[in-house]
Amino acid sequence: MILSRLERDYDCKIADCFEHPEYLKSVLKDVYENSYGGILDDLEIELGEIASEKEIQSFLHALRE
């Protein structure tokens, strides 16, 4: 569902969201509404050690703003 919404609404793939985190943020907020914060927490857990890398931290910060 998320991938199809990204393609439909922004004509992009998931890989494009690293450059445009606002696209992913918008779709996730729309789909998951009140669970959005928990989704980001789960994403950070799944990323594990790479979540501490500078670029990943910037990406996650953009999603949380």
CSV table of N, CA, C and O in Angstrom, one decimal:
chain,number,residue,atom,x,y,z
A,1,MET,N,0.8,-1.2,0.0
A,1,MET,CA,0.0,0.0,0.0
A,1,MET,C,0.9,1.3,0.0
A,1,MET,O,0.6,2.2,-0.7
A,2,ILE,N,1.9,1.3,0.8
A,2,ILE,CA,2.8,2.5,0.9
A,2,ILE,C,3.5,2.7,-0.4
A,2,ILE,O,3.5,3.8,-0.9
A,3,LEU,N,4.0,1.6,-1.0
A,3,LEU,CA,4.7,1.8,-2.3
A,3,LEU,C,3.8,2.3,-3.4
A,3,LEU,O,4.2,3.1,-4.2
A,4,SER,N,2.6,1.7,-3.4
A,4,SER,CA,1.7,2.2,-4.5
A,4,SER,C,1.3,3.6,-4.3
A,4,SER,O,1.1,4.4,-5.2
A,5,ARG,N,1.1,4.1,-3.0
A,5,ARG,CA,0.8,5.5,-2.8
A,5,ARG,C,1.9,6.4,-3.1
A,5,ARG,O,1.7,7.5,-3.6
A,6,LEU,N,3.1,6.0,-2.8
A,6,LEU,CA,4.3,6.8,-3.2
A,6,LEU,C,4.3,7.0,-4.7
A,6,LEU,O,4.5,8.1,-5.2
A,7,GLU,N,4.1,5.9,-5.4
A,7,GLU,CA,4.1,6.0,-6.9
A,7,GLU,C,3.0,6.8,-7.4
A,7,GLU,O,3.1,7.7,-8.3
A,8,ARG,N,1.8,6.6,-6.9
A,8,ARG,CA,0.6,7.3,-7.3
A,8,ARG,C,0.7,8.8,-7.0
A,8,ARG,O,0.5,9.7,-7.9
A,9,ASP,N,1.0,9.2,-5.8
A,9,ASP,CA,1.0,10.6,-5.3
A,9,ASP,C,2.2,11.4,-5.7
A,9,ASP,O,2.1,12.6,-5.9
A,10,TYR,N,3.4,10.7,-5.8
A,10,TYR,CA,4.6,11.4,-6.0
A,10,TYR,C,5.5,10.9,-7.2
A,10,TYR,O,6.6,11.4,-7.4
A,11,ASP,N,5.0,9.9,-7.9
A,11,ASP,CA,5.7,9.3,-9.0
A,11,ASP,C,7.1,9.0,-8.6
A,11,ASP,O,8.1,9.3,-9.2
A,12,CYS,N,7.2,8.3,-7.4
A,12,CYS,CA,8.6,7.9,-6.9
A,12,CYS,C,8.5,6.5,-6.4
A,12,CYS,O,7.5,5.9,-6.1
A,13,LYS,N,9.7,5.9,-6.2
A,13,LYS,CA,9.9,4.6,-5.5
A,13,LYS,C,10.4,4.9,-4.1
A,13,LYS,O,10.8,6.0,-3.8
A,14,ILE,N,10.5,3.8,-3.3
A,14,ILE,CA,10.9,3.9,-2.0
A,14,ILE,C,12.4,4.5,-1.9
A,14,ILE,O,12.7,5.3,-1.0
A,15,ALA,N,13.2,4.1,-2.8
A,15,ALA,CA,14.6,4.6,-2.8
A,15,ALA,C,14.7,6.1,-3.0
A,15,ALA,O,15.6,6.8,-2.5
A,16,ASP,N,13.7,6.7,-3.7
A,16,ASP,CA,13.6,8.2,-3.9
A,16,ASP,C,13.4,8.9,-2.5
A,16,ASP,O,13.6,10.1,-2.4
A,17,CYS,N,12.8,8.2,-1.6
A,17,CYS,CA,12.4,8.8,-0.3
A,17,CYS,C,13.6,9.2,0.5
A,17,CYS,O,13.5,10.1,1.4
A,18,PHE,N,14.8,8.7,0.3
A,18,PHE,CA,16.0,9.1,1.0
A,18,PHE,C,16.3,10.5,0.6
A,18,PHE,O,16.7,11.3,1.5
A,19,GLU,N,16.1,10.9,-0.6
A,19,GLU,CA,16.3,12.3,-1.1
A,19,GLU,C,15.1,13.2,-0.7
A,19,GLU,O,15.2,14.4,-0.6
A,20,HIS,N,13.9,12.6,-0.6
A,20,HIS,CA,12.7,13.3,-0.4
A,20,HIS,C,11.9,12.6,0.8
A,20,HIS,O,10.8,12.1,0.5
A,21,PRO,N,12.4,12.7,2.0
A,21,PRO,CA,11.7,12.0,3.1
A,21,PRO,C,10.3,12.6,3.4
A,21,PRO,O,9.4,11.9,3.9
A,22,GLU,N,10.0,13.8,2.9
A,22,GLU,CA,8.7,14.4,3.1
A,22,GLU,C,7.6,13.6,2.3
A,22,GLU,O,6.5,13.5,2.8
A,23,TYR,N,8.0,12.9,1.2
A,23,TYR,CA,7.0,12.0,0.5
A,23,TYR,C,6.6,10.9,1.4
A,23,TYR,O,5.4,10.6,1.6
A,24,LEU,N,7.6,10.2,2.0
A,24,LEU,CA,7.4,9.0,2.8
A,24,LEU,C,6.6,9.5,4.1
A,24,LEU,O,5.6,8.8,4.5
A,25,LYS,N,7.0,10.6,4.6
A,25,LYS,CA,6.3,11.1,5.8
A,25,LYS,C,4.8,11.3,5.6
A,25,LYS,O,4.0,10.9,6.4
A,26,SER,N,4.5,12.0,4.5
A,26,SER,CA,3.2,12.3,4.1
A,26,SER,C,2.3,11.0,4.0
A,26,SER,O,1.2,10.9,4.5
A,27,VAL,N,2.9,10.0,3.2
A,27,VAL,CA,2.1,8.8,3.0
A,27,VAL,C,2.0,8.0,4.3
A,27,VAL,O,0.9,7.5,4.6
A,28,LEU,N,3.0,7.9,5.1
A,28,LEU,CA,2.9,7.1,6.3
A,28,LEU,C,1.9,7.8,7.3
A,28,LEU,O,1.1,7.1,7.9
A,29,LYS,N,2.0,9.1,7.4
A,29,LYS,CA,1.0,9.8,8.3
A,29,LYS,C,-0.4,9.6,7.8
A,29,LYS,O,-1.3,9.4,8.6
A,30,ASP,N,-0.6,9.6,6.5
A,30,ASP,CA,-2.0,9.5,6.0
A,30,ASP,C,-2.5,8.0,6.2
A,30,ASP,O,-3.6,7.8,6.6
A,31,VAL,N,-1.6,7.1,6.0
A,31,VAL,CA,-2.0,5.7,6.1
A,31,VAL,C,-2.1,5.2,7.6
A,31,VAL,O,-3.1,4.6,8.0
A,32,TYR,N,-1.2,5.6,8.4
A,32,TYR,CA,-1.1,5.1,9.8
A,32,TYR,C,-1.6,6.0,10.8
A,32,TYR,O,-1.7,5.6,12.0
A,33,GLU,N,-1.9,7.2,10.4
A,33,GLU,CA,-2.5,8.3,11.3
A,33,GLU,C,-1.9,8.2,12.7
A,33,GLU,O,-0.7,8.6,12.9
A,34,ASN,N,-2.6,7.8,13.7
A,34,ASN,CA,-2.2,7.8,15.1
A,34,ASN,C,-1.0,6.9,15.4
A,34,ASN,O,-0.4,7.0,16.5
A,35,SER,N,-0.7,5.9,14.6
A,35,SER,CA,0.3,5.0,14.8
A,35,SER,C,1.6,5.4,14.2
A,35,SER,O,2.6,4.7,14.2
A,36,TYR,N,1.7,6.6,13.6
A,36,TYR,CA,2.8,7.1,12.9
A,36,TYR,C,4.1,7.1,13.7
A,36,TYR,O,5.1,6.6,13.3
A,37,GLY,N,4.0,7.6,14.9
A,37,GLY,CA,5.2,7.6,15.8
A,37,GLY,C,5.7,6.2,16.1
A,37,GLY,O,6.9,6.0,16.1
A,38,GLY,N,4.8,5.2,16.3
A,38,GLY,CA,5.2,3.9,16.5
A,38,GLY,C,5.9,3.2,15.3
A,38,GLY,O,6.8,2.5,15.4
A,39,ILE,N,5.4,3.6,14.1
A,39,ILE,CA,6.0,3.1,12.9
A,39,ILE,C,7.4,3.6,12.8
A,39,ILE,O,8.3,2.9,12.4
A,40,LEU,N,7.7,4.9,13.1
A,40,LEU,CA,9.0,5.4,13.1
A,40,LEU,C,9.9,4.7,14.1
A,40,LEU,O,11.1,4.4,13.8
A,41,ASP,N,9.4,4.5,15.3
A,41,ASP,CA,10.2,3.7,16.3
A,41,ASP,C,10.5,2.3,15.8
A,41,ASP,O,11.7,1.9,16.0
A,42,ASP,N,9.6,1.7,15.2
A,42,ASP,CA,9.9,0.3,14.6
A,42,ASP,C,10.9,0.4,13.5
A,42,ASP,O,11.8,-0.5,13.4
A,43,LEU,N,10.8,1.4,12.7
A,43,LEU,CA,11.8,1.6,11.6
A,43,LEU,C,13.2,1.8,12.2
A,43,LEU,O,14.2,1.2,11.7
A,44,GLU,N,13.3,2.6,13.2
A,44,GLU,CA,14.6,2.8,13.8
A,44,GLU,C,15.2,1.5,14.4
A,44,GLU,O,16.4,1.2,14.3
A,45,ILE,N,14.3,0.7,15.0
A,45,ILE,CA,14.8,-0.6,15.6
A,45,ILE,C,15.3,-1.5,14.5
A,45,ILE,O,16.3,-2.1,14.6
A,46,GLU,N,14.5,-1.5,13.4
A,46,GLU,CA,14.9,-2.4,12.2
A,46,GLU,C,16.2,-2.0,11.6
A,46,GLU,O,17.0,-2.8,11.1
A,47,LEU,N,16.5,-0.7,11.6
A,47,LEU,CA,17.7,-0.2,11.0
A,47,LEU,C,18.9,-0.5,11.9
A,47,LEU,O,20.0,-0.6,11.4
A,48,GLY,N,18.7,-0.8,13.2
A,48,GLY,CA,19.7,-1.2,14.1
A,48,GLY,C,20.9,-0.2,14.1
A,48,GLY,O,20.7,1.0,14.2
A,49,GLU,N,22.1,-0.8,14.0
A,49,GLU,CA,23.3,0.1,14.1
A,49,GLU,C,23.4,1.2,13.0
A,49,GLU,O,24.0,2.2,13.3
A,50,ILE,N,22.9,0.9,11.9
A,50,ILE,CA,23.1,2.0,10.8
A,50,ILE,C,22.2,3.2,11.1
A,50,ILE,O,22.4,4.3,10.6
A,51,ALA,N,21.3,3.1,12.1
A,51,ALA,CA,20.5,4.3,12.5
A,51,ALA,C,21.4,5.4,13.1
A,51,ALA,O,20.9,6.5,13.2
A,52,SER,N,22.6,5.0,13.5
A,52,SER,CA,23.4,6.0,14.1
A,52,SER,C,24.3,6.8,13.1
A,52,SER,O,25.0,7.7,13.4
A,53,GLU,N,24.3,6.3,11.8
A,53,GLU,CA,25.0,7.0,10.8
A,53,GLU,C,24.4,8.4,10.5
A,53,GLU,O,23.2,8.5,10.5
A,54,LYS,N,25.3,9.3,10.2
A,54,LYS,CA,24.8,10.7,10.0
A,54,LYS,C,23.7,10.8,9.0
A,54,LYS,O,22.7,11.5,9.2
A,55,GLU,N,23.8,10.2,7.8
A,55,GLU,CA,22.8,10.4,6.8
A,55,GLU,C,21.4,9.8,7.2
A,55,GLU,O,20.4,10.3,6.9
A,56,ILE,N,21.5,8.6,7.9
A,56,ILE,CA,20.3,8.0,8.4
A,56,ILE,C,19.7,8.8,9.5
A,56,ILE,O,18.4,8.9,9.5
A,57,GLN,N,20.5,9.4,10.4
A,57,GLN,CA,19.9,10.2,11.4
A,57,GLN,C,19.2,11.4,10.8
A,57,GLN,O,18.2,11.8,11.3
A,58,SER,N,19.8,12.0,9.8
A,58,SER,CA,19.1,13.1,9.1
A,58,SER,C,17.8,12.7,8.5
A,58,SER,O,16.8,13.5,8.6
A,59,PHE,N,17.8,11.6,7.9
A,59,PHE,CA,16.6,11.0,7.3
A,59,PHE,C,15.5,10.8,8.3
A,59,PHE,O,14.4,11.3,8.2
A,60,LEU,N,15.9,10.2,9.4
A,60,LEU,CA,14.9,9.9,10.5
A,60,LEU,C,14.4,11.2,11.2
A,60,LEU,O,13.2,11.3,11.5
A,61,HIS,N,15.3,12.2,11.3
A,61,HIS,CA,14.9,13.4,11.9
A,61,HIS,C,13.9,14.1,11.0
A,61,HIS,O,12.9,14.7,11.4
A,62,ALA,N,14.1,14.1,9.7
A,62,ALA,CA,13.2,14.7,8.7
A,62,ALA,C,11.8,14.0,8.8
A,62,ALA,O,10.8,14.7,8.7
A,63,LEU,N,11.8,12.7,9.1
A,63,LEU,CA,10.5,12.0,9.2
A,63,LEU,C,9.8,12.4,10.5
A,63,LEU,O,8.6,12.4,10.6
A,64,ARG,N,10.6,12.7,11.6
A,64,ARG,CA,10.0,13.1,12.9
A,64,ARG,C,9.6,14.5,13.0
A,64,ARG,O,8.9,14.9,13.9
A,65,GLU,N,10.1,15.4,12.2
A,65,GLU,CA,9.8,16.8,12.3
A,65,GLU,C,8.3,17.1,12.1
A,65,GLU,O,7.6,16.5,11.3
